Structure formats: C-alpha cells, structure tokens
XYZ file of C-alpha atoms in Angstrom:
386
model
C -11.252 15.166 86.893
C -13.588 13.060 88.964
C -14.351 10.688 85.718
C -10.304 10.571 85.464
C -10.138 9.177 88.857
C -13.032 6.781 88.213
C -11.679 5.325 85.357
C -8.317 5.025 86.256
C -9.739 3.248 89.643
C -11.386 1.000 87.456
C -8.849 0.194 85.562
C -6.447 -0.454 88.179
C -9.139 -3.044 89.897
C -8.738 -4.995 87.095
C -5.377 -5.338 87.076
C -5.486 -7.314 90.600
C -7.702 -9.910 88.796
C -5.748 -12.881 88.746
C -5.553 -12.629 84.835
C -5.061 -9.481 83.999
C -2.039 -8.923 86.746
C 0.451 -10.020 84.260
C 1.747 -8.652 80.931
C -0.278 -10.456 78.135
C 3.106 -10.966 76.362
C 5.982 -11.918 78.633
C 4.227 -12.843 81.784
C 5.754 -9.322 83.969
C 4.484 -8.738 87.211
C 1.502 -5.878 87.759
C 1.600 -4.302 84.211
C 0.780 -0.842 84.403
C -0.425 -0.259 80.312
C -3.408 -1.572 78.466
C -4.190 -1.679 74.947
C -7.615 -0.344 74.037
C -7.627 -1.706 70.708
C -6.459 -5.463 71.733
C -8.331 -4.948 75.304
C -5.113 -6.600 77.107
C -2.923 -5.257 80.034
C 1.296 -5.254 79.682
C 4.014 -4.037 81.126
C 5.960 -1.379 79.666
C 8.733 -3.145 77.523
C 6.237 -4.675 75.955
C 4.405 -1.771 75.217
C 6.626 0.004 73.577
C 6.626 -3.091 70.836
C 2.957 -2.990 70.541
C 3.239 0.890 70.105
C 6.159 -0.222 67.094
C 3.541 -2.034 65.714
C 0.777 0.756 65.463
C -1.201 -0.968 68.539
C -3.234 1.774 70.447
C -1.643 1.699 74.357
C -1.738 3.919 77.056
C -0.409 4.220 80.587
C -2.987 3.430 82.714
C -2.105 5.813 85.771
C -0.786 8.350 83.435
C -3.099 8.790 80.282
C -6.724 9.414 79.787
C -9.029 6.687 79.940
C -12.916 7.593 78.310
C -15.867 5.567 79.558
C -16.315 3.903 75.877
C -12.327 2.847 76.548
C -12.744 1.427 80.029
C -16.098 -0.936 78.783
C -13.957 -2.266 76.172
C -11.298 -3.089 78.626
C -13.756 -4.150 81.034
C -15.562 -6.658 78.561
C -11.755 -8.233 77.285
C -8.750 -8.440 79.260
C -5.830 -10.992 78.900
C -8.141 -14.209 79.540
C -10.323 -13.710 76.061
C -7.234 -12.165 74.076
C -5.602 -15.628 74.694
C -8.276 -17.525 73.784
C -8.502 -15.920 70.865
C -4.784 -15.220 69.402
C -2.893 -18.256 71.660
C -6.281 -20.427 70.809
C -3.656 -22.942 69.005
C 0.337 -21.900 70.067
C 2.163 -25.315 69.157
C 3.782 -26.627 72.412
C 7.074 -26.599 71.442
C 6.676 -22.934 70.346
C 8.751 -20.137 72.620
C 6.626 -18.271 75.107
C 8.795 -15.330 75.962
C 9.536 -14.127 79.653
C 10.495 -11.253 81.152
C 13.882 -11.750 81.097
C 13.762 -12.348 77.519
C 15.784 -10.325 75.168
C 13.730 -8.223 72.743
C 13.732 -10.315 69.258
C 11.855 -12.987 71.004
C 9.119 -10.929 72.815
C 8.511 -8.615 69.194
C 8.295 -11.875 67.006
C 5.784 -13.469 69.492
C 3.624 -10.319 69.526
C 4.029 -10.028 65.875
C 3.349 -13.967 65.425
C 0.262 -13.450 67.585
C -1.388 -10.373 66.025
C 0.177 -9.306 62.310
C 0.791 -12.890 61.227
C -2.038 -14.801 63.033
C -0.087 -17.554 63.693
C -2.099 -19.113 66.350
C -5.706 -18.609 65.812
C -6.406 -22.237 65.161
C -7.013 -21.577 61.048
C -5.142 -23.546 58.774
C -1.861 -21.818 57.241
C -0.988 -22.110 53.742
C 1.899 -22.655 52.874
C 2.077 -23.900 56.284
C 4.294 -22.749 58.783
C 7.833 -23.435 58.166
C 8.471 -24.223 61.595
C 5.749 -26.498 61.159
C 7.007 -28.963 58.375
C 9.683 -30.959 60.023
C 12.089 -29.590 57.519
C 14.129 -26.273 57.365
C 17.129 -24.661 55.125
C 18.762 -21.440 55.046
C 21.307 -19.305 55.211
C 22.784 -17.855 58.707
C 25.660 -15.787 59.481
C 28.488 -17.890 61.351
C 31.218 -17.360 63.524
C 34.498 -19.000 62.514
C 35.784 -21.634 65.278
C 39.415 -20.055 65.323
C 38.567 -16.087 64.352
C 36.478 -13.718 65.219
C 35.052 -13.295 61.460
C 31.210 -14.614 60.683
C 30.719 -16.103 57.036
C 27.720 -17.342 55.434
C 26.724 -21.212 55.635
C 23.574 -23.305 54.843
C 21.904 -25.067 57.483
C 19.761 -28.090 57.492
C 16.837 -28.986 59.962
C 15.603 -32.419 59.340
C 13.080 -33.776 61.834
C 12.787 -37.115 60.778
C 16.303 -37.645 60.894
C 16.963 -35.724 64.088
C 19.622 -33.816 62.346
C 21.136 -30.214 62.046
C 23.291 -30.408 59.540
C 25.850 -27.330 58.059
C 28.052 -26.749 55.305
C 30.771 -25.047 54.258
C 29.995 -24.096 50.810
C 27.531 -20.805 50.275
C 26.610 -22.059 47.564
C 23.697 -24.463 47.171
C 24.794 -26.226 43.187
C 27.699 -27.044 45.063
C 26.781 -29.011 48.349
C 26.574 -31.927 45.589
C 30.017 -31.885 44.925
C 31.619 -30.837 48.277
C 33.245 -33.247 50.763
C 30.245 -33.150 52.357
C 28.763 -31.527 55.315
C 30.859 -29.519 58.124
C 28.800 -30.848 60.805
C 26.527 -33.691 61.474
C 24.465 -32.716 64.437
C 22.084 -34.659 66.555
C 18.686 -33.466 67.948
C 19.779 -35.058 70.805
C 22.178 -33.054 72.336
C 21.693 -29.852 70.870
C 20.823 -26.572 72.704
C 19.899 -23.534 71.452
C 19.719 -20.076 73.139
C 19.430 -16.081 72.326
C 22.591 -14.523 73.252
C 22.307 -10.651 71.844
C 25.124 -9.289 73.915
C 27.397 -11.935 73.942
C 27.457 -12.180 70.026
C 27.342 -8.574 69.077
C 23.962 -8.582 66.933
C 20.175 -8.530 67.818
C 19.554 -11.485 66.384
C 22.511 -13.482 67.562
C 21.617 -16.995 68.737
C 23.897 -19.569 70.290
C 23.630 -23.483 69.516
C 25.547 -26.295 71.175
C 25.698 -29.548 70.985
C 27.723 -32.985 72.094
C 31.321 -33.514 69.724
C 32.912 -36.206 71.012
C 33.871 -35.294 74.687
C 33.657 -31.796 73.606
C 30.685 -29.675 74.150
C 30.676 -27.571 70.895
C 29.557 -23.597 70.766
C 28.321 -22.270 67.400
C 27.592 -18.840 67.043
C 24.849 -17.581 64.676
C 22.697 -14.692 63.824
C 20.540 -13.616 60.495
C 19.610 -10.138 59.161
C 16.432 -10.788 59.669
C 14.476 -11.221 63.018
C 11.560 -13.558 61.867
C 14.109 -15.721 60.279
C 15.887 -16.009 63.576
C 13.162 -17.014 65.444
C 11.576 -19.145 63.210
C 14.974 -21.294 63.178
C 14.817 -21.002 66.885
C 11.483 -22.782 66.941
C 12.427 -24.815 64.254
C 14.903 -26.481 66.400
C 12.333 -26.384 68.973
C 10.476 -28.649 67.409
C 12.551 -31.300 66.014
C 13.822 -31.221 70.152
C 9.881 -31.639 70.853
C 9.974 -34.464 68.037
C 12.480 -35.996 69.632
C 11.621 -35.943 73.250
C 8.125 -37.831 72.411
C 10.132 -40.455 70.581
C 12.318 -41.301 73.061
C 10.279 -40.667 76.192
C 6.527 -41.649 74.777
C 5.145 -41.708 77.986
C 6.306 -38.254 79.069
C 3.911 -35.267 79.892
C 4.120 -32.042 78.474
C 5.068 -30.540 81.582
C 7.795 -32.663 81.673
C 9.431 -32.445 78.417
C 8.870 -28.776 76.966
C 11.069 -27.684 80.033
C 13.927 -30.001 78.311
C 13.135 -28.811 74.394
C 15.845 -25.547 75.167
C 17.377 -24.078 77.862
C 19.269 -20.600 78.388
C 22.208 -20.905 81.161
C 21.623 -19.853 84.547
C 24.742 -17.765 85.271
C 27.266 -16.950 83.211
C 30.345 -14.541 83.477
C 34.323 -13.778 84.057
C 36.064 -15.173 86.971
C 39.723 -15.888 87.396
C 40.994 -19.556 88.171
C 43.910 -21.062 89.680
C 44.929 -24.928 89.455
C 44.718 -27.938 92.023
C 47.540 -27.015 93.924
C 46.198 -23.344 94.562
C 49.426 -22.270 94.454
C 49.093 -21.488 89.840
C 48.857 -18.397 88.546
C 45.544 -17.071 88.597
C 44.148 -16.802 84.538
C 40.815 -15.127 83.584
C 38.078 -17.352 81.995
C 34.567 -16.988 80.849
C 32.425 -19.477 83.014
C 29.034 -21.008 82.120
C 26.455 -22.696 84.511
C 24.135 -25.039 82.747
C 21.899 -26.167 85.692
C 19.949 -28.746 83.583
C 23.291 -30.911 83.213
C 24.808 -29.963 86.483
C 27.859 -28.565 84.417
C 29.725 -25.562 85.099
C 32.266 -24.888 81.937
C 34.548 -22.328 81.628
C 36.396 -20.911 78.065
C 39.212 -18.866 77.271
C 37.052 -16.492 75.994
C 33.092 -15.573 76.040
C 33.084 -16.724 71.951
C 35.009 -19.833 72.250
C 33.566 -22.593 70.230
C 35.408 -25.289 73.003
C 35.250 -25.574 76.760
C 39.016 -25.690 78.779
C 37.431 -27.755 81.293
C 34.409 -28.231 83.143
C 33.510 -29.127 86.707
C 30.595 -31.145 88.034
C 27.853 -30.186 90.547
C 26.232 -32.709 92.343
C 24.456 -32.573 95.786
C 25.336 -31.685 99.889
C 24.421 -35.732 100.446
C 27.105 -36.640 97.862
C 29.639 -34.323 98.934
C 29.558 -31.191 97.315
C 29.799 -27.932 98.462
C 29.927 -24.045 97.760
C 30.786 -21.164 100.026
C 32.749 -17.918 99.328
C 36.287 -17.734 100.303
C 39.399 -15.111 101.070
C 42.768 -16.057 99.976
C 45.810 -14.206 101.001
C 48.433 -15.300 98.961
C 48.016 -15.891 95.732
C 49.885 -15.241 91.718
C 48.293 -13.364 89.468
C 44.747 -12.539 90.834
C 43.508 -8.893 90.811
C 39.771 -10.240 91.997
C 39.289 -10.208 95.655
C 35.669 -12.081 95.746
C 36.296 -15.870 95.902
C 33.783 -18.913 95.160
C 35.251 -22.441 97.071
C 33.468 -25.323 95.229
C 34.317 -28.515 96.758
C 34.198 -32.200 95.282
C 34.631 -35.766 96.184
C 37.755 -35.549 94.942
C 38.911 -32.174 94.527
C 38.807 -28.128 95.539
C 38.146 -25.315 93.569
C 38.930 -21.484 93.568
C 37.452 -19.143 91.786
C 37.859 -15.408 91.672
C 35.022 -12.348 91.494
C 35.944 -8.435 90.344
C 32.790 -7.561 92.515
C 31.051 -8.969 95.634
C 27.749 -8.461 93.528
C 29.299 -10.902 91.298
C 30.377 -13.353 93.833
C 26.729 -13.564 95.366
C 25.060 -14.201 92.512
C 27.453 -17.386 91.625
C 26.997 -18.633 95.244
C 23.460 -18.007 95.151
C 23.829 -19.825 91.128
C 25.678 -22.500 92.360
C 24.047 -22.882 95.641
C 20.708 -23.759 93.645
C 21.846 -26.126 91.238
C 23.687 -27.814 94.237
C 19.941 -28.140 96.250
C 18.142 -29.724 92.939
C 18.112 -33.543 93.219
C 20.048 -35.472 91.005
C 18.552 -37.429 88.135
C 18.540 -41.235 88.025
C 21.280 -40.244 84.926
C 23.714 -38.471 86.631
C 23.351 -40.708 90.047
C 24.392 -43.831 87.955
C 27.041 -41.718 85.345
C 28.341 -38.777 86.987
C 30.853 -36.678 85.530
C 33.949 -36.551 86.022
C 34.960 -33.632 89.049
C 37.081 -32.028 86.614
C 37.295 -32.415 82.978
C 40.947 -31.791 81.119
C 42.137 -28.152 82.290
C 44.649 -26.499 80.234
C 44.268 -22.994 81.531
C-alpha cells in the first residue's frame, strides 16, 4: 500500500509540471490518466480513444502504478512525445481542443500514432492533404429538402477553388452543364457540426454567394475521409492567406484558416416596430465577421437576415430586456441589441440561454474593429423576411 501511495504521489507531481498539466491530445486542463506505453498524460475523453486504439492507459489516482511504470513516465511525459510524433504537424493542420467533437480528437490521435503522420519522414504517396489537390465523393444535403445525395467535390489549391457537381458520376462531369458551384478559397468556412447535421462525421462549409452567405451541409462514411477534407480545405485557406497577406505571421493567419461560431441557438424575433408577431429562428454568431445571422431553420442553406456588431464607441449595445406586451412569444428571456440605426429584440426559452448570448454578444461587442469593417461596415440589418 505504501508503494501505491508513492507512486501515485509521484505521478501526480508530475502532472503540475508545466507540460505535463494538460492532455497531450486536446490541450484539457489537469489530466488525470497517463499512458504507460506512449509515456504521456490526458484527460479522460481522450483516454477512452487511446484505449479504442489498444493504447495501454490507466487512471492515475485510481489504478496501480509499478515502479518500472512510473520511471517510464518519469523519463517521457508530453514534452518528448511531441517532439517526437508532432516533430513536423503542417501549420495549417487542425489541433483539436477540448471542446472539440470526437471525429477530430480520434483522427489526430490516430494521425499522430497509427499513421505517423507527423514524424518528419517523408510520406509516399504523400499526404493527400498535402498535394494542393483533392476529389471525392461526400454526402450532401439538398438546399430545399431535408434529403442528402451523393456529389463530387473538387479542392484545387492553385486555383483557390472548391468546386461541386451535380452528377455522381465522374464519365459524366464532361458532358454536364458544368459545375453546381464555383467556390472561392476566399470566403469559405468550414466547421464540424455532429449534432446539428445528424451524423458523426457531419461537417458544415460556407461561403460568400452573391449577398448571400451560403450553408452546405456535408458528411462521409468514413471519418479519415472527413477530416482529411477538413484539412484539405485548411490548407488551400493557409495557401491563400500567404498569398494575399505575404507579410503575415503565423500567429496571425492560422487563427483566420477556419473558424467554428461562437454561439449559436433558437431565439424568437419580432420586427422594427416591436409590435410583429414574434417567429422562432435559428441564430448564428460568427465573431470573426462581427455577424450575427439568423435562419428559418438550424439546416437552412440561406440566412433571413443578419445584424451587425460593432463596438460601445460606435454605438452599439447589448443588455437583456422584459417586454410586457407582445404577439406570439412564449420565451420570457429577452436580448436588446441596439444599433446606429436601429433596435433589436430577441427572445430566450431559458435565462441560461439568455446569459450566454449576452455574455456571446457582449464579447464580440468589446473586440476592436478591424481597419475592414471600420471603413465598410455592414449594413445594421440585412433584408428580413421573417
């Protein structure tokens, strides 16, 4: 019992070190399981992959720890297992966090340790995320329905393009009209939405359409093939960024290759007048344009409208609100965003709810503004239908 307590004493000193008190995989605060075959610490989500995967873990307050176990983990840690499977992660490659939903955090561990992805030796055939080209198949969801249909995508890096088609099948992309979409690097955003889409591997891409910000809804049976489209697009982003900002840092730009949404949800809206008939819509908060958007529905491949967010100093404002007479609402828990130019009410089923899109909105609203959006703001509200 007394070498139990030893070891385990041991092993929880090392776990303050400044390395090792974070999961190896997803960055998670004071892991509390170690590998003794990898000689890394991580938290338990991410053990349970690494247990998937026939890696030796253990709890470290919980399980047995030998004295031939606790030198091993004593001699490693996270520090060396980075430096030897992260020794050459590309930097447009997807680190997962904790918040991360589990496709990306099992395809990084299995990059990292089955595939040896990133140990710095040359891959051949290389790396299709590598090449600056990519086709395929994925699963989409129609733009009117609810049904998901085969289509062939095209990643081309040189021209900045995602392109897709209509037709399943390849002989005939010749003789089609064409492709469906013509998509530019530029614009595009791309972000794992499991939940939202119905399927583990479900991944969200949008892009620019004329003054429409377009949704398309993906997924493929397999989870490597998701995420190595994921990080395909990644790259042609990270391509692109370098082009047209050459003398940009990393630091700068990788935080611009993809972004997921900061808050995103139900509320109920009324119109201008607050006097309308309160409607339910889906609401998105993308706090790298300053855009919240709102949909008739969660899936919809169009936004109904979309409201700007700028800053206190030019007049913008959030704070929760009560109204007493109103049509239609059945939520209590109102969100007052104020413009230049115009008021907004929105409408929370839960007071949990309505904190976090103060506390949402309330951050975006304390970020400066970009030089872009100082000189070309948006519009307060974009066309509103519903």
């Amino acid at each position: 019992m007394a070498n139990h307590e030893r070891n385990t004493n041991i092993l929880l000193q090392l776990i303050k070190l400044p390395d090792n008190s974070r999961c190896a995989e997803c960055g998670a605060p004071d892991p509390e399981w170690a590998s003794y075959t990898l000689g890394m610490f991580v938290c338990l989500n991410c053990s349970g992959i690494h247990r998937s995967l026939s890696s030796r873990v253990k709890s470290i307050k919980l399980d047995y720890w030998d004295d031939k176990m606790v030198e091993f983990m004593k001699s490693n840690g996270n520090a060396k297992n980075r430096a030897l499977y992260e020794k050459a992660v590309p930097p447009y490659y997807y680190r997962p966090k904790e918040s991360d939903c589990v496709v990306l955090k099992e395809q990084w561990i299995r990059a990292k340790y089955e595939r040896m992805e990133f140990t710095g030796e040359t891959k051949y055939p290389p790396l299709s995320y590598t090449t600056g080209f990519y086709e395929g198949m994925l699963w989409k969801k129609g733009k009117e329905n609810t049904q998901f249909l085969k289509r062939k995508f095209v990643l081309s890096e040189r021209e900045f393009t995602l392109t897709y088609y209509n037709k399943e099948n390849v002989c005939f992309l010749q003789e089609s009209k064409g492709p469906k979409a013509l998509i530019s690097i530029k614009d595009i955003n791309a972000t794992f939405q499991p939940e939202k889409i119905g399927h583990p591997n479900g991944l969200q891409i949008t892009y620019q359409d004329d003054d429409h910000t377009r949704n398309l809804y993906v997924y493929h049976e397999s989870p490597q093939e998701i995420v190595t489209w994921y990080n395909a697009i990644r790259a042609a982003r990270y391509a692109y960024l370098r082009t047209a900002y050459p003398t940009g840092r990393d630091t700068e730009l990788i935080p611009k290759i993809t972004r997921n949404y900061l808050k995103e949800g139900y509320m109920e809206k009324t119109g201008p007048l607050q006097k309308e008939p309160f409607k339910k819509r889906w609401f998105v908060l993308d706090s790298q344009n300053r855009k919240l958007f709102y949909f008739k529905g969660q899936l919809d491949a169009e936004e109904l409208g979309v409201v700007f967010i700028g800053t206190e100093k030019k007049g913008y404002s959030v704070k929760e609100c009560v109204l007493k007479h109103a049509q239609g609402n059945k939520w209590k828990w109102g969100v007052m965003v104020e413009t230049p130019k115009r008021q907004f009410v929105f409408m929370c089923e839960q007071d949990r709810e309505q904190k976090e899109w103060l506390d949402a909105l309330k951050l975006v609203l304390s970020r400066p503004m970009s030089p872009l959006h100082q000189w070309c703001p948006l519009a307060d509200w974009l066309p509103s239908t519903g």
